[in-house]
Amino acid sequence: MKIVFKDQLPSDSNQVLALYEGVGWSAYTKDPERLLNALAHSEVITAYVEEQLVGLIRCITDGQTILYIQDLLVASEFQGQKIGQRLLKKMLANHPSIRQKVLITDNTEKTRHFYEACGFSSVEEQQIAAFIYSAKSE
């Protein structure tokens, strides 16, 4: 199986919506226009098997000091084939001089294992803190 990586979104936005929906990220697909607009304003690398979109990484960056990994998803039937790792490595390789490469993700054993295997560590291990603003607290 040959995987092709591209630095662009597919021309068919339905492929993107199907990928997000297929991995259960329906909070994104409830407002497709907003998701597609966010993707258009982000740096994206996609993965294809033939013409089928099977993976995507989306990042936000200033290109100088910070790279924020917002989304990394691989279609369920293609997980476990290192597509996610390859997408992440390609994105990181595009920004070798950026010092802060960060993400926020679900705190599950599976996600921890994945990102730790890719060289990331939890903020607790770095003696730093991470904060998130919640409008619910107002």
JSON list of C-alpha atoms in Angstrom, two decimals:
[
{"chain": "A", "resi": 1, "resn": "MET", "atom": "CA", "xyz": [0.00, 0.00, 0.00]},
{"chain": "A", "resi": 2, "resn": "LYS", "atom": "CA", "xyz": [1.51, 3.29, -1.12]},
{"chain": "A", "resi": 3, "resn": "ILE", "atom": "CA", "xyz": [0.79, 6.35, 1.01]},
{"chain": "A", "resi": 4, "resn": "VAL", "atom": "CA", "xyz": [1.11, 9.74, -0.66]},
{"chain": "A", "resi": 5, "resn": "PHE", "atom": "CA", "xyz": [1.57, 12.87, 1.46]},
{"chain": "A", "resi": 6, "resn": "LYS", "atom": "CA", "xyz": [0.55, 16.33, 0.28]},
{"chain": "A", "resi": 7, "resn": "ASP", "atom": "CA", "xyz": [0.87, 19.81, 1.76]},
{"chain": "A", "resi": 8, "resn": "GLN", "atom": "CA", "xyz": [-2.71, 20.68, 0.87]},
{"chain": "A", "resi": 9, "resn": "LEU", "atom": "CA", "xyz": [-6.31, 19.78, 1.50]},
{"chain": "A", "resi": 10, "resn": "PRO", "atom": "CA", "xyz": [-8.24, 17.70, -1.00]},
{"chain": "A", "resi": 11, "resn": "SER", "atom": "CA", "xyz": [-10.37, 19.63, -3.47]},
{"chain": "A", "resi": 12, "resn": "ASP", "atom": "CA", "xyz": [-13.38, 17.61, -2.29]},
{"chain": "A", "resi": 13, "resn": "SER", "atom": "CA", "xyz": [-14.27, 18.94, 1.17]},
{"chain": "A", "resi": 14, "resn": "ASN", "atom": "CA", "xyz": [-16.55, 15.93, 1.71]},
{"chain": "A", "resi": 15, "resn": "GLN", "atom": "CA", "xyz": [-13.42, 13.79, 2.13]},
{"chain": "A", "resi": 16, "resn": "VAL", "atom": "CA", "xyz": [-12.30, 16.00, 4.99]},
{"chain": "A", "resi": 17, "resn": "LEU", "atom": "CA", "xyz": [-15.70, 15.91, 6.67]},
{"chain": "A", "resi": 18, "resn": "ALA", "atom": "CA", "xyz": [-15.86, 12.11, 6.24]},
{"chain": "A", "resi": 19, "resn": "LEU", "atom": "CA", "xyz": [-12.41, 11.71, 7.85]},
{"chain": "A", "resi": 20, "resn": "TYR", "atom": "CA", "xyz": [-13.35, 13.82, 10.88]},
{"chain": "A", "resi": 21, "resn": "GLU", "atom": "CA", "xyz": [-16.71, 12.08, 11.21]},
{"chain": "A", "resi": 22, "resn": "GLY", "atom": "CA", "xyz": [-15.15, 8.65, 10.71]},
{"chain": "A", "resi": 23, "resn": "VAL", "atom": "CA", "xyz": [-12.85, 9.05, 13.71]},
{"chain": "A", "resi": 24, "resn": "GLY", "atom": "CA", "xyz": [-15.70, 10.36, 15.86]},
{"chain": "A", "resi": 25, "resn": "TRP", "atom": "CA", "xyz": [-14.76, 14.03, 15.87]},
{"chain": "A", "resi": 26, "resn": "SER", "atom": "CA", "xyz": [-18.36, 15.08, 15.25]},
{"chain": "A", "resi": 27, "resn": "ALA", "atom": "CA", "xyz": [-18.00, 18.29, 17.28]},
{"chain": "A", "resi": 28, "resn": "TYR", "atom": "CA", "xyz": [-16.03, 19.60, 14.29]},
{"chain": "A", "resi": 29, "resn": "THR", "atom": "CA", "xyz": [-18.48, 18.38, 11.68]},
{"chain": "A", "resi": 30, "resn": "LYS", "atom": "CA", "xyz": [-21.51, 19.99, 13.33]},
{"chain": "A", "resi": 31, "resn": "ASP", "atom": "CA", "xyz": [-20.35, 23.23, 11.72]},
{"chain": "A", "resi": 32, "resn": "PRO", "atom": "CA", "xyz": [-18.64, 22.16, 8.47]},
{"chain": "A", "resi": 33, "resn": "GLU", "atom": "CA", "xyz": [-18.11, 25.71, 7.21]},
{"chain": "A", "resi": 34, "resn": "ARG", "atom": "CA", "xyz": [-16.26, 26.65, 10.38]},
{"chain": "A", "resi": 35, "resn": "LEU", "atom": "CA", "xyz": [-14.06, 23.54, 10.21]},
{"chain": "A", "resi": 36, "resn": "LEU", "atom": "CA", "xyz": [-13.20, 24.09, 6.55]},
{"chain": "A", "resi": 37, "resn": "ASN", "atom": "CA", "xyz": [-12.42, 27.76, 7.22]},
{"chain": "A", "resi": 38, "resn": "ALA", "atom": "CA", "xyz": [-10.17, 26.79, 10.15]},
{"chain": "A", "resi": 39, "resn": "LEU", "atom": "CA", "xyz": [-8.34, 24.28, 7.96]},
{"chain": "A", "resi": 40, "resn": "ALA", "atom": "CA", "xyz": [-7.90, 26.89, 5.23]},
{"chain": "A", "resi": 41, "resn": "HIS", "atom": "CA", "xyz": [-6.15, 29.14, 7.78]},
{"chain": "A", "resi": 42, "resn": "SER", "atom": "CA", "xyz": [-3.91, 26.40, 9.13]},
{"chain": "A", "resi": 43, "resn": "GLU", "atom": "CA", "xyz": [-0.87, 24.52, 7.93]},
{"chain": "A", "resi": 44, "resn": "VAL", "atom": "CA", "xyz": [-1.99, 21.08, 6.80]},
{"chain": "A", "resi": 45, "resn": "ILE", "atom": "CA", "xyz": [-0.37, 17.87, 5.60]},
{"chain": "A", "resi": 46, "resn": "THR", "atom": "CA", "xyz": [-2.63, 15.13, 4.28]},
{"chain": "A", "resi": 47, "resn": "ALA", "atom": "CA", "xyz": [-2.13, 11.42, 3.62]},
{"chain": "A", "resi": 48, "resn": "TYR", "atom": "CA", "xyz": [-3.79, 9.46, 0.81]},
{"chain": "A", "resi": 49, "resn": "VAL", "atom": "CA", "xyz": [-4.09, 5.87, -0.27]},
{"chain": "A", "resi": 50, "resn": "GLU", "atom": "CA", "xyz": [-4.83, 6.18, -3.97]},
{"chain": "A", "resi": 51, "resn": "GLU", "atom": "CA", "xyz": [-7.35, 9.05, -4.00]},
{"chain": "A", "resi": 52, "resn": "GLN", "atom": "CA", "xyz": [-8.78, 8.40, -0.52]},
{"chain": "A", "resi": 53, "resn": "LEU", "atom": "CA", "xyz": [-7.90, 10.83, 2.27]},
{"chain": "A", "resi": 54, "resn": "VAL", "atom": "CA", "xyz": [-6.76, 8.64, 5.16]},
{"chain": "A", "resi": 55, "resn": "GLY", "atom": "CA", "xyz": [-4.92, 11.08, 7.43]},
{"chain": "A", "resi": 56, "resn": "LEU", "atom": "CA", "xyz": [-4.43, 14.73, 8.24]},
{"chain": "A", "resi": 57, "resn": "ILE", "atom": "CA", "xyz": [-2.36, 16.90, 10.54]},
{"chain": "A", "resi": 58, "resn": "ARG", "atom": "CA", "xyz": [-3.32, 20.53, 11.16]},
{"chain": "A", "resi": 59, "resn": "CYS", "atom": "CA", "xyz": [-1.06, 23.06, 12.85]},
{"chain": "A", "resi": 60, "resn": "ILE", "atom": "CA", "xyz": [-1.10, 26.71, 13.71]},
{"chain": "A", "resi": 61, "resn": "THR", "atom": "CA", "xyz": [2.22, 28.52, 13.68]},
{"chain": "A", "resi": 62, "resn": "ASP", "atom": "CA", "xyz": [3.89, 31.91, 13.44]},
{"chain": "A", "resi": 63, "resn": "GLY", "atom": "CA", "xyz": [6.71, 30.19, 11.59]},
{"chain": "A", "resi": 64, "resn": "GLN", "atom": "CA", "xyz": [9.29, 31.44, 14.07]},
{"chain": "A", "resi": 65, "resn": "THR", "atom": "CA", "xyz": [8.70, 30.56, 17.72]},
{"chain": "A", "resi": 66, "resn": "ILE", "atom": "CA", "xyz": [5.72, 28.26, 18.15]},
{"chain": "A", "resi": 67, "resn": "LEU", "atom": "CA", "xyz": [4.05, 25.36, 16.40]},
{"chain": "A", "resi": 68, "resn": "TYR", "atom": "CA", "xyz": [0.73, 24.28, 17.85]},
{"chain": "A", "resi": 69, "resn": "ILE", "atom": "CA", "xyz": [-0.53, 20.91, 16.70]},
{"chain": "A", "resi": 70, "resn": "GLN", "atom": "CA", "xyz": [-4.29, 21.18, 16.65]},
{"chain": "A", "resi": 71, "resn": "ASP", "atom": "CA", "xyz": [-5.45, 18.01, 14.89]},
{"chain": "A", "resi": 72, "resn": "LEU", "atom": "CA", "xyz": [-3.86, 14.71, 14.00]},
{"chain": "A", "resi": 73, "resn": "LEU", "atom": "CA", "xyz": [-6.22, 12.07, 12.72]},
{"chain": "A", "resi": 74, "resn": "VAL", "atom": "CA", "xyz": [-6.00, 8.84, 10.77]},
{"chain": "A", "resi": 75, "resn": "ALA", "atom": "CA", "xyz": [-8.98, 6.90, 9.43]},
{"chain": "A", "resi": 76, "resn": "SER", "atom": "CA", "xyz": [-9.78, 3.99, 11.75]},
{"chain": "A", "resi": 77, "resn": "GLU", "atom": "CA", "xyz": [-9.08, 1.31, 9.17]},
{"chain": "A", "resi": 78, "resn": "PHE", "atom": "CA", "xyz": [-5.59, 2.76, 8.54]},
{"chain": "A", "resi": 79, "resn": "GLN", "atom": "CA", "xyz": [-4.52, 3.22, 12.17]},
{"chain": "A", "resi": 80, "resn": "GLY", "atom": "CA", "xyz": [-1.54, 1.21, 13.37]},
{"chain": "A", "resi": 81, "resn": "GLN", "atom": "CA", "xyz": [0.31, 1.65, 10.08]},
{"chain": "A", "resi": 82, "resn": "LYS", "atom": "CA", "xyz": [2.52, 4.58, 11.23]},
{"chain": "A", "resi": 83, "resn": "ILE", "atom": "CA", "xyz": [0.61, 7.13, 9.13]},
{"chain": "A", "resi": 84, "resn": "GLY", "atom": "CA", "xyz": [0.08, 9.39, 12.16]},
{"chain": "A", "resi": 85, "resn": "GLN", "atom": "CA", "xyz": [3.75, 9.19, 13.09]},
{"chain": "A", "resi": 86, "resn": "ARG", "atom": "CA", "xyz": [4.78, 10.02, 9.54]},
{"chain": "A", "resi": 87, "resn": "LEU", "atom": "CA", "xyz": [2.40, 12.99, 9.38]},
{"chain": "A", "resi": 88, "resn": "LEU", "atom": "CA", "xyz": [3.77, 14.30, 12.68]},
{"chain": "A", "resi": 89, "resn": "LYS", "atom": "CA", "xyz": [7.41, 13.81, 11.64]},
{"chain": "A", "resi": 90, "resn": "LYS", "atom": "CA", "xyz": [6.80, 15.59, 8.34]},
{"chain": "A", "resi": 91, "resn": "MET", "atom": "CA", "xyz": [5.21, 18.57, 10.11]},
{"chain": "A", "resi": 92, "resn": "LEU", "atom": "CA", "xyz": [8.02, 18.77, 12.66]},
{"chain": "A", "resi": 93, "resn": "ALA", "atom": "CA", "xyz": [10.62, 18.51, 9.87]},
{"chain": "A", "resi": 94, "resn": "ASN", "atom": "CA", "xyz": [9.00, 21.52, 8.17]},
{"chain": "A", "resi": 95, "resn": "HIS", "atom": "CA", "xyz": [9.83, 23.58, 11.30]},
{"chain": "A", "resi": 96, "resn": "PRO", "atom": "CA", "xyz": [13.21, 22.47, 12.63]},
{"chain": "A", "resi": 97, "resn": "SER", "atom": "CA", "xyz": [14.12, 25.84, 14.18]},
{"chain": "A", "resi": 98, "resn": "ILE", "atom": "CA", "xyz": [10.90, 26.32, 16.13]},
{"chain": "A", "resi": 99, "resn": "ARG", "atom": "CA", "xyz": [11.60, 25.62, 19.80]},
{"chain": "A", "resi": 100, "resn": "GLN", "atom": "CA", "xyz": [8.06, 25.34, 21.17]},
{"chain": "A", "resi": 101, "resn": "LYS", "atom": "CA", "xyz": [6.13, 22.48, 19.61]},
{"chain": "A", "resi": 102, "resn": "VAL", "atom": "CA", "xyz": [3.02, 21.90, 21.67]},
{"chain": "A", "resi": 103, "resn": "LEU", "atom": "CA", "xyz": [-0.35, 20.18, 21.66]},
{"chain": "A", "resi": 104, "resn": "ILE", "atom": "CA", "xyz": [-3.28, 19.46, 23.92]},
{"chain": "A", "resi": 105, "resn": "THR", "atom": "CA", "xyz": [-4.92, 16.06, 23.60]},
{"chain": "A", "resi": 106, "resn": "ASP", "atom": "CA", "xyz": [-7.07, 13.54, 25.40]},
{"chain": "A", "resi": 107, "resn": "ASN", "atom": "CA", "xyz": [-5.42, 12.13, 28.50]},
{"chain": "A", "resi": 108, "resn": "THR", "atom": "CA", "xyz": [-5.66, 8.46, 27.59]},
{"chain": "A", "resi": 109, "resn": "GLU", "atom": "CA", "xyz": [-3.03, 5.78, 27.75]},
{"chain": "A", "resi": 110, "resn": "LYS", "atom": "CA", "xyz": [-3.23, 5.34, 23.96]},
{"chain": "A", "resi": 111, "resn": "THR", "atom": "CA", "xyz": [-2.60, 9.03, 23.18]},
{"chain": "A", "resi": 112, "resn": "ARG", "atom": "CA", "xyz": [0.12, 9.34, 25.83]},
{"chain": "A", "resi": 113, "resn": "HIS", "atom": "CA", "xyz": [1.90, 6.30, 24.42]},
{"chain": "A", "resi": 114, "resn": "PHE", "atom": "CA", "xyz": [1.62, 7.62, 20.85]},
{"chain": "A", "resi": 115, "resn": "TYR", "atom": "CA", "xyz": [3.01, 11.09, 21.56]},
{"chain": "A", "resi": 116, "resn": "GLU", "atom": "CA", "xyz": [5.70, 9.85, 23.92]},
{"chain": "A", "resi": 117, "resn": "ALA", "atom": "CA", "xyz": [6.84, 7.41, 21.20]},
{"chain": "A", "resi": 118, "resn": "CYS", "atom": "CA", "xyz": [7.07, 10.44, 18.89]},
{"chain": "A", "resi": 119, "resn": "GLY", "atom": "CA", "xyz": [9.35, 12.31, 21.30]},
{"chain": "A", "resi": 120, "resn": "PHE", "atom": "CA", "xyz": [6.81, 14.44, 23.18]},
{"chain": "A", "resi": 121, "resn": "SER", "atom": "CA", "xyz": [6.64, 14.53, 26.96]},
{"chain": "A", "resi": 122, "resn": "SER", "atom": "CA", "xyz": [3.96, 15.60, 29.37]},
{"chain": "A", "resi": 123, "resn": "VAL", "atom": "CA", "xyz": [4.25, 19.10, 30.81]},
{"chain": "A", "resi": 124, "resn": "GLU", "atom": "CA", "xyz": [4.52, 17.62, 34.29]},
{"chain": "A", "resi": 125, "resn": "GLU", "atom": "CA", "xyz": [7.82, 16.02, 33.28]},
{"chain": "A", "resi": 126, "resn": "GLN", "atom": "CA", "xyz": [9.18, 19.40, 32.18]},
{"chain": "A", "resi": 127, "resn": "GLN", "atom": "CA", "xyz": [8.46, 21.20, 35.45]},
{"chain": "A", "resi": 128, "resn": "ILE", "atom": "CA", "xyz": [6.12, 23.60, 33.63]},
{"chain": "A", "resi": 129, "resn": "ALA", "atom": "CA", "xyz": [2.39, 24.25, 33.78]},
{"chain": "A", "resi": 130, "resn": "ALA", "atom": "CA", "xyz": [-0.23, 24.31, 31.09]},
{"chain": "A", "resi": 131, "resn": "PHE", "atom": "CA", "xyz": [-3.45, 26.27, 31.41]},
{"chain": "A", "resi": 132, "resn": "ILE", "atom": "CA", "xyz": [-6.63, 26.33, 29.41]},
{"chain": "A", "resi": 133, "resn": "TYR", "atom": "CA", "xyz": [-9.32, 28.99, 29.58]},
{"chain": "A", "resi": 134, "resn": "SER", "atom": "CA", "xyz": [-12.84, 27.73, 30.01]},
{"chain": "A", "resi": 135, "resn": "ALA", "atom": "CA", "xyz": [-15.69, 30.12, 29.30]},
{"chain": "A", "resi": 136, "resn": "LYS", "atom": "CA", "xyz": [-17.80, 27.92, 31.57]},
{"chain": "A", "resi": 137, "resn": "SER", "atom": "CA", "xyz": [-16.06, 29.45, 34.59]},
{"chain": "A", "resi": 138, "resn": "GLU", "atom": "CA", "xyz": [-17.55, 32.90, 33.93]}
]
